[in-house]
Short mmCIF file of C-alpha atoms in Angstrom, two decimals:
data_model
loop_
_atom_site.label_atom_id
_atom_site.label_comp_id
_atom_site.label_asym_id
_atom_site.label_seq_id
_atom_site.Cartn_x
_atom_site.Cartn_y
_atom_site.Cartn_z
CA MET A 147 -38.54 37.80 76.49
CA GLN A 148 -37.96 40.57 74.04
CA VAL A 149 -34.34 40.71 75.10
CA PHE A 150 -33.91 37.05 74.39
CA ARG A 151 -35.42 37.31 70.88
CA LYS A 152 -33.65 40.49 69.96
CA VAL A 153 -30.20 39.96 71.59
CA VAL A 154 -29.57 36.42 72.91
CA LEU A 155 -30.96 34.49 69.98
CA PRO A 156 -29.25 36.45 67.20
CA LEU A 157 -25.99 36.34 69.17
CA GLY A 158 -26.35 32.55 69.50
CA PHE A 159 -26.81 32.13 65.70
CA LEU A 160 -23.80 34.38 65.04
CA ILE A 161 -21.57 32.35 67.34
CA ALA A 162 -22.78 29.08 65.76
CA PHE A 163 -22.05 30.29 62.27
CA LEU A 164 -18.64 31.51 63.37
CA LEU A 165 -17.84 28.09 64.83
CA ILE A 166 -18.96 26.30 61.71
CA GLY A 167 -16.85 28.65 59.52
CA VAL A 168 -13.75 28.14 61.68
CA SER A 169 -14.20 24.39 61.61
CA MET A 170 -14.50 24.32 57.79
CA LEU A 171 -11.45 26.55 57.47
CA LEU A 172 -9.42 24.20 59.70
CA MET A 173 -10.52 21.17 57.73
CA VAL A 174 -9.35 22.81 54.46
CA LEU A 175 -6.05 24.01 55.76
CA LYS A 176 -5.18 20.87 57.74
CA PRO A 177 -2.66 18.72 55.76
CA GLY A 178 -3.33 15.00 55.32
CA ASN A 179 -1.62 12.24 57.21
CA GLY A 180 1.78 10.85 56.46
CA ASN A 181 0.46 8.21 54.05
CA GLU A 182 -1.32 10.84 51.96
CA ALA A 183 1.83 12.97 51.89
CA ASP A 184 3.69 10.07 50.44
CA GLN A 185 1.06 9.74 47.71
CA LEU A 186 1.54 13.30 46.71
CA THR A 187 5.17 12.71 45.67
CA PRO A 188 5.24 12.36 41.89
CA THR A 189 6.95 9.11 40.84
CA GLY A 190 6.70 9.40 37.02
CA VAL A 191 5.61 5.76 36.85
CA PRO A 192 2.05 5.23 38.04
CA GLY A 193 1.93 2.36 40.46
CA GLY A 194 5.46 1.31 39.44
CA VAL A 195 6.49 -0.52 36.23
CA THR A 196 3.67 -2.21 34.35
CA GLU A 197 4.15 -5.96 34.03
CA ALA A 198 2.73 -8.50 31.62
CA ALA A 199 2.92 -12.26 31.41
CA VAL A 200 3.79 -14.74 28.68
CA THR A 201 0.58 -16.52 27.80
CA VAL A 202 -0.59 -19.18 25.37
CA GLY A 203 -3.12 -18.05 22.74
CA ASP A 204 -4.14 -17.82 19.15
CA ILE A 205 -3.15 -15.18 16.61
CA ASP A 206 -4.97 -14.35 13.34
CA ALA A 207 -2.61 -11.99 11.52
CA THR A 208 -4.22 -9.69 9.00
CA ILE A 209 -3.10 -6.37 7.57
CA SER A 210 -5.89 -3.98 6.52
CA LEU A 211 -5.12 -1.11 4.16
CA GLU A 212 -7.26 1.65 2.61
CA GLY A 213 -7.01 1.63 -1.18
CA THR A 214 -8.60 2.67 -4.50
CA VAL A 215 -9.90 0.86 -7.59
CA ASN A 216 -8.00 2.01 -10.65
CA VAL A 217 -8.44 1.08 -14.28
CA ASP A 218 -5.24 -0.01 -15.89
CA PRO A 219 -3.52 2.59 -18.17
CA ALA A 220 -4.01 2.38 -21.97
CA THR A 221 -1.46 0.14 -23.71
CA PRO A 222 0.23 1.61 -26.77
CA VAL A 223 0.07 -0.25 -30.13
CA LYS A 224 3.53 0.46 -31.59
CA ALA A 225 4.80 0.09 -35.16
CA SER A 226 6.74 -3.13 -35.52
CA THR A 227 8.94 -1.79 -38.34
CA ASP A 228 9.81 1.21 -40.42
CA GLY A 229 7.43 1.77 -43.31
CA VAL A 230 4.19 3.26 -44.49
CA VAL A 231 0.71 2.63 -43.00
CA ASN A 232 -0.86 0.63 -45.77
CA HIS A 233 -4.21 -0.38 -44.25
CA ILE A 234 -6.31 0.11 -41.08
CA TYR A 235 -8.29 -2.92 -39.97
CA VAL A 236 -10.09 -1.63 -36.83
CA GLY A 237 -11.77 1.76 -36.45
CA GLU A 238 -11.35 4.06 -33.45
CA GLY A 239 -13.59 3.28 -30.46
CA SER A 240 -13.99 -0.35 -31.50
CA ARG A 241 -13.60 -3.34 -29.16
CA VAL A 242 -10.68 -5.52 -29.96
CA GLU A 243 -9.38 -8.81 -28.65
CA GLN A 244 -5.82 -9.69 -27.87
CA GLY A 245 -3.96 -10.75 -30.98
CA ALA A 246 -6.42 -9.20 -33.43
CA PRO A 247 -4.80 -7.24 -36.35
CA ILE A 248 -5.10 -3.45 -35.88
CA TYR A 249 -3.25 -1.93 -38.84
CA GLN A 250 -0.78 -2.93 -41.63
CA ILE A 251 2.63 -1.49 -42.53
CA ARG A 252 4.22 -1.77 -45.93
CA TYR A 253 8.02 -1.81 -45.86
CA GLU A 254 10.74 -2.23 -48.47
CA LYS A 255 12.63 -5.46 -48.53
CA SER A 256 16.41 -5.35 -48.40
CA ALA A 257 17.85 -5.70 -51.98
CA PRO A 258 21.37 -6.58 -53.17
CA ALA A 259 23.51 -3.47 -53.72
CA ALA A 260 23.27 -2.22 -57.35
CA SER A 261 26.59 -1.88 -59.21
CA GLY A 262 26.30 0.59 -62.08
CA ALA A 263 30.06 0.39 -62.96
CA ALA A 264 30.52 -3.29 -62.28
CA SER A 265 31.38 -5.22 -65.45
CA ALA A 266 32.51 -8.63 -66.62
CA ALA A 267 34.45 -9.56 -69.71
CA ALA A 268 32.81 -11.99 -72.13
CA ASP A 269 33.77 -13.41 -75.50
CA GLY A 270 31.89 -11.61 -78.24
CA GLY A 271 32.79 -14.22 -80.81
CA ASP A 272 35.53 -12.28 -82.60
CA GLY A 273 37.84 -12.11 -79.63
CA ALA A 274 36.57 -8.68 -78.56
CA ALA A 275 35.60 -8.13 -74.93
CA VAL A 276 31.94 -7.27 -74.32
CA GLN A 277 31.14 -5.03 -71.23
CA LEU A 278 28.04 -6.25 -69.21
CA THR A 279 26.51 -3.60 -66.89
CA ALA A 280 23.96 -4.30 -64.08
CA PRO A 281 20.79 -2.14 -63.96
CA ALA A 282 21.40 1.08 -61.99
CA ASN A 283 17.92 1.34 -60.38
CA PRO A 284 16.32 -2.05 -59.72
CA GLU A 285 12.56 -2.12 -58.95
CA PRO A 286 11.97 -2.04 -55.14
CA SER A 287 10.41 -5.12 -53.47
CA TYR A 288 7.86 -4.74 -50.72
CA ALA A 289 6.59 -6.75 -47.78
CA TYR A 290 3.66 -6.28 -45.43
CA ALA A 291 3.43 -6.59 -41.66
CA ASP A 292 0.28 -6.70 -39.58
CA VAL A 293 0.42 -5.06 -36.10
CA VAL A 294 -1.79 -6.90 -33.63
CA ALA A 295 -3.42 -5.89 -30.34
CA PRO A 296 -1.18 -6.60 -27.39
CA VAL A 297 -4.18 -6.67 -25.02
CA ALA A 298 -7.98 -6.65 -25.23
CA GLY A 299 -9.86 -3.37 -24.88
CA VAL A 300 -11.26 -0.39 -26.66
CA LEU A 301 -9.16 1.24 -29.46
CA ASN A 302 -8.15 4.87 -29.03
CA LYS A 303 -7.63 7.46 -31.74
CA TYR A 304 -4.97 6.92 -34.36
CA THR A 305 -2.07 9.38 -34.55
CA VAL A 306 -1.50 8.69 -38.25
CA ALA A 307 -3.45 7.98 -41.37
CA VAL A 308 -3.13 5.56 -44.29
CA GLY A 309 -0.09 6.67 -46.33
CA ASP A 310 1.83 8.19 -43.47
CA THR A 311 5.37 7.06 -42.73
CA VAL A 312 6.10 5.49 -39.39
CA THR A 313 9.27 4.37 -37.65
CA LYS A 314 9.71 1.28 -35.54
CA GLY A 315 8.50 1.76 -31.97
CA THR A 316 6.18 4.67 -32.74
CA ALA A 317 2.86 4.52 -30.85
CA VAL A 318 0.29 4.65 -33.65
CA THR A 319 -2.67 4.17 -31.34
CA ALA A 320 -3.43 2.76 -27.90
CA ILE A 321 -5.96 0.36 -26.33
CA ALA A 322 -7.90 1.53 -23.33
CA SER A 323 -7.85 -1.33 -20.88
CA SER A 324 -10.84 -3.04 -19.42
CA THR A 325 -8.89 -4.46 -16.54
CA TYR A 326 -8.75 -3.03 -13.02
CA ARG A 327 -6.44 -3.08 -10.04
CA VAL A 328 -6.84 -2.23 -6.37
CA SER A 329 -3.95 -0.09 -5.14
CA ALA A 330 -3.07 0.83 -1.57
CA ASN A 331 -0.15 2.62 0.10
CA VAL A 332 1.62 0.70 2.85
CA GLU A 333 3.83 1.92 5.64
CA PRO A 334 7.40 0.67 5.17
CA ILE A 335 7.43 -0.70 8.69
CA LYS A 336 4.63 -3.12 7.77
CA LEU A 337 6.70 -4.68 5.03
CA TYR A 338 8.44 -6.77 7.63
CA GLN A 339 5.11 -8.56 8.22
CA LEU A 340 4.58 -8.90 4.49
CA ASP A 341 7.79 -10.81 3.89
CA PRO A 342 7.17 -13.13 2.06
CA LEU A 343 4.40 -11.40 0.20
CA PRO A 344 1.20 -13.32 -0.27
CA THR A 345 -0.20 -13.60 -3.79
CA VAL A 346 -3.83 -12.77 -3.02
CA ALA A 347 -5.77 -10.31 -0.89
CA LYS A 348 -9.38 -9.77 0.03
CA VAL A 349 -11.05 -6.65 -1.32
CA ILE A 350 -14.04 -5.07 0.48
CA ILE A 351 -15.98 -2.28 -1.27
CA ASN A 352 -18.62 -0.57 0.87
CA GLN A 353 -22.06 -0.91 -0.80
CA GLY A 354 -20.34 -2.76 -3.66
CA PRO A 355 -20.06 -6.35 -4.75
CA GLU A 356 -19.50 -9.18 -2.24
CA PRO A 357 -15.92 -9.28 -0.87
CA PHE A 358 -13.70 -10.96 -3.42
CA GLU A 359 -10.12 -12.16 -3.87
CA CYS A 360 -7.76 -9.85 -5.73
CA VAL A 361 -5.01 -11.82 -7.51
CA ASN A 362 -1.39 -11.21 -8.54
CA LEU A 363 -0.58 -9.09 -5.46
CA ARG A 364 2.57 -7.13 -6.06
CA LEU A 365 4.73 -4.58 -4.21
CA LYS A 366 6.09 -1.38 -5.70
CA GLU A 367 8.75 0.43 -3.68
CA GLY A 368 10.42 3.77 -3.80
CA GLY A 369 10.48 6.70 -6.23
CA ASP A 370 7.60 8.82 -7.32
CA ALA A 371 4.68 6.47 -7.72
CA ALA A 372 2.77 8.86 -9.93
CA THR A 373 2.57 7.57 -13.48
CA PRO A 374 2.86 10.26 -16.18
CA ALA A 375 0.10 10.47 -18.75
CA PRO A 376 1.01 8.77 -22.06
CA ALA A 377 1.27 10.78 -25.28
CA THR A 378 -1.79 9.18 -26.77
CA PRO A 379 -5.32 9.79 -25.43
CA GLN A 380 -6.72 7.07 -23.23
CA PRO A 381 -10.52 7.13 -22.80
CA GLN A 382 -11.91 5.22 -19.93
CA PRO A 383 -13.94 2.01 -20.57
CA PRO A 384 -17.71 2.36 -20.64
CA ILE A 385 -19.16 3.14 -17.21
CA GLY A 386 -19.90 0.04 -15.24
CA GLN A 387 -17.93 -2.17 -17.54
CA GLU A 388 -16.91 -5.42 -15.91
CA SER A 389 -13.28 -6.26 -15.48
CA GLY A 390 -11.98 -8.21 -18.47
CA PHE A 391 -8.84 -9.81 -16.99
CA ALA A 392 -9.36 -13.24 -18.45
CA GLY A 393 -5.64 -14.02 -18.37
CA ALA A 394 -4.57 -10.96 -20.40
CA PRO A 395 -1.02 -9.74 -19.72
CA LEU A 396 -0.52 -6.87 -17.42
CA ALA A 397 -0.32 -3.30 -18.80
CA GLU A 398 3.09 -1.77 -19.29
CA ALA A 399 2.76 0.83 -16.50
CA ALA A 400 1.32 0.60 -13.00
CA PRO A 401 -1.85 2.55 -12.24
CA PRO A 402 -1.47 6.15 -11.02
CA VAL A 403 -0.59 6.55 -7.37
CA SER A 404 -0.43 9.66 -5.24
CA GLY A 405 2.90 10.60 -3.70
CA SER A 406 5.84 8.30 -3.24
CA GLY A 407 6.78 5.30 -1.15
CA SER A 408 5.62 1.67 -1.00
CA GLN A 409 2.45 0.49 -2.67
CA LEU A 410 0.60 -2.76 -3.05
CA ASN A 411 -1.66 -3.53 -5.98
CA CYS A 412 -3.51 -6.55 -7.27
CA VAL A 413 -5.69 -7.44 -10.27
CA VAL A 414 -9.45 -7.54 -10.06
CA PRO A 415 -10.52 -10.91 -11.54
CA ASP A 416 -12.79 -11.19 -14.56
CA GLY A 417 -16.51 -10.88 -13.91
CA ILE A 418 -16.28 -8.57 -10.88
CA LYS A 419 -18.13 -5.26 -11.61
CA VAL A 420 -16.12 -2.28 -10.38
CA PHE A 421 -15.67 1.37 -11.26
CA ASN A 422 -12.60 3.53 -11.59
CA GLY A 423 -11.99 5.54 -8.42
CA LEU A 424 -13.96 3.47 -5.95
CA ALA A 425 -12.70 3.39 -2.40
CA ALA A 426 -11.76 -0.18 -1.28
CA LYS A 427 -10.27 -1.90 1.72
CA LEU A 428 -7.45 -4.34 1.03
CA GLU A 429 -7.13 -7.16 3.63
CA ILE A 430 -4.05 -9.33 3.48
CA SER A 431 -4.05 -12.53 5.54
CA LEU A 432 -0.66 -13.46 6.88
CA GLY A 433 -1.70 -16.65 8.53
CA ARG A 434 -3.06 -18.08 11.78
CA ALA A 435 -1.15 -19.57 14.71
CA GLU A 436 -2.96 -21.52 17.40
CA GLY A 437 -1.74 -22.43 20.86
CA VAL A 438 1.41 -20.42 20.70
CA LEU A 439 3.27 -18.24 23.21
CA THR A 440 2.19 -14.62 22.96
CA VAL A 441 3.19 -11.31 24.50
CA PRO A 442 1.93 -7.70 24.02
CA ARG A 443 3.26 -6.12 20.87
CA THR A 444 4.35 -3.14 23.09
CA ALA A 445 6.75 -5.45 24.97
CA VAL A 446 8.83 -6.23 21.93
CA GLN A 447 11.63 -4.24 20.49
CA GLY A 448 12.45 -5.07 16.84
CA GLN A 449 10.77 -6.14 13.66
CA GLY A 450 10.93 -9.17 11.45
CA ALA A 451 12.05 -12.55 12.81
CA ASN A 452 14.18 -11.30 15.75
CA GLY A 453 13.58 -8.97 18.68
CA SER A 454 14.05 -8.32 22.41
CA VAL A 455 11.84 -8.64 25.44
CA TRP A 456 12.68 -7.43 28.99
CA VAL A 457 12.28 -10.36 31.38
CA TYR A 458 12.55 -10.16 35.20
CA ASP A 459 15.55 -12.08 36.63
CA ASP A 460 15.89 -13.71 40.03
CA LYS A 461 16.68 -10.38 41.60
CA GLY A 462 13.50 -8.76 40.21
CA GLU A 463 15.38 -6.64 37.67
CA PRO A 464 14.24 -6.51 34.05
CA VAL A 465 16.91 -7.98 31.70
CA GLU A 466 16.89 -7.77 27.85
CA THR A 467 16.24 -11.15 26.38
CA LYS A 468 16.58 -12.05 22.73
CA VAL A 469 13.53 -13.78 21.12
CA VAL A 470 12.48 -15.22 17.85
CA LEU A 471 9.16 -13.74 16.65
CA GLY A 472 6.33 -15.03 14.59
CA LEU A 473 2.88 -13.69 13.58
CA SER A 474 1.30 -10.56 14.94
CA ASP A 475 -2.22 -9.23 14.97
CA GLY A 476 -1.11 -5.75 16.00
CA ASN A 477 -1.93 -6.30 19.67
CA LEU A 478 -0.21 -9.60 20.41
CA ILE A 479 2.83 -11.16 18.83
CA GLU A 480 3.90 -14.81 18.65
CA VAL A 481 7.22 -15.69 20.40
CA LYS A 482 8.77 -18.86 18.90
CA GLU A 483 11.89 -19.02 21.01
CA GLY A 484 13.40 -17.33 24.04
CA LEU A 485 10.51 -17.27 26.56
CA LYS A 486 8.39 -19.69 28.65
CA GLU A 487 4.73 -19.57 29.54
CA GLY A 488 4.08 -17.59 32.70
CA GLN A 489 7.27 -15.58 32.73
CA ALA A 490 6.85 -11.93 33.94
CA ILE A 491 8.03 -9.32 31.44
CA LEU A 492 7.82 -5.55 31.01
CA GLU A 493 4.59 -4.57 29.26
CA TYR A 494 6.46 -1.73 27.46
CA VAL A 495 9.96 -1.56 26.00
CA PRO A 496 11.95 0.78 28.38
CA GLY A 497 11.53 4.31 27.32
CA THR A 498 8.25 3.75 25.44
CA GLU A 499 5.87 3.76 28.31
CA PRO A 500 2.76 5.91 27.75
CA ALA A 501 2.61 9.21 29.55
CA PRO A 502 0.71 8.90 32.89
CA ALA A 503 -2.48 10.79 33.52
CA GLU A 504 -2.30 13.69 36.00
CA ASP A 505 -4.29 11.90 38.71
CA GLU A 506 -2.00 8.81 38.34
CA LEU A 507 1.05 10.97 39.00
CA TYR A 508 -0.30 11.78 42.47
CA GLY A 509 -1.55 8.36 43.42
CA GLY A 510 -5.18 9.14 42.56
CA VAL A 511 -5.32 12.26 44.88
CA GLY A 512 -6.30 15.62 43.47
CA VAL A 513 -3.61 18.10 42.41
CA SER A 514 -4.29 20.28 45.51
CA GLY A 515 -3.46 17.31 47.72
CA TYR A 516 -6.01 18.38 50.35
CA GLY A 517 -9.41 17.07 51.00
CA GLY A 518 -10.11 16.42 54.70
#
């Protein structure tokens, strides 16, 4: 009995463990069957080429851009003629309305040229000629011109005083605007979707007023979009001041913009309370199409009205097919001409397929390719 416990039993356990170890080793080292081996061969295209179908659907096309609220730059109040500042009607820091007189210029009227040597012969009564001479220095004649506010706003500091001489076109003061714009940079590729450009956009300000329509939407392209500071100071309107658009003409310069490229901006309507520098989202609706043919945006090559889609022919080969495009929501795009509902197409333009994941390369089997 002691021999069994001390010799036979331990030897039995040892043999069992050895058999288990050998079995596990064989399972690990044994290659898979032929089907699994085929799955281990990388194809570069997981499961073959991805297909999509032409379907009927609705498209609500909207472009959303991140932007900023900017107060319009100060508008200079320039001298309308050469002369001398004769009178100042409005003091610095005062609120002025469009068309109100700001200051007055006195200027000299044009006078006939004096002729000190010019003479005319006249009969003096005894036959002698009498010389008549015009005055050499006639008294100057003056006129007065009022310079009015080109826009409504708050008057800046004057650069001259009463009695100073000014020349036509000199900025004597400036009016800090009470109008605001929302400005947003736009990728040039998106300009295809914005042609023609709508006139309004929706503005959303987080924790701000209710979403509102921003009017007079405009596009500025190219060049350095940063606007240099004017020579005259331009204080900001009082904090929290409401936009005072009210039909006033636009300021001479566009609001400051960082960098260069394409930019959209629109005017905040009167009565909307905004602040300079607020972050805002600009949403531009391009329209809605219902019950139209649609394909994935990834399947289309080209921008604007024309493009190409790869359609399977009778032999099962993808063939480039010209199409006429419509609206796009970023995921789907409308196809107006060139395709029929139900046609099978490539989901991606050839050469633009996303890179496959590692497990897809090997048909879903681990990289080691072994697993019993």
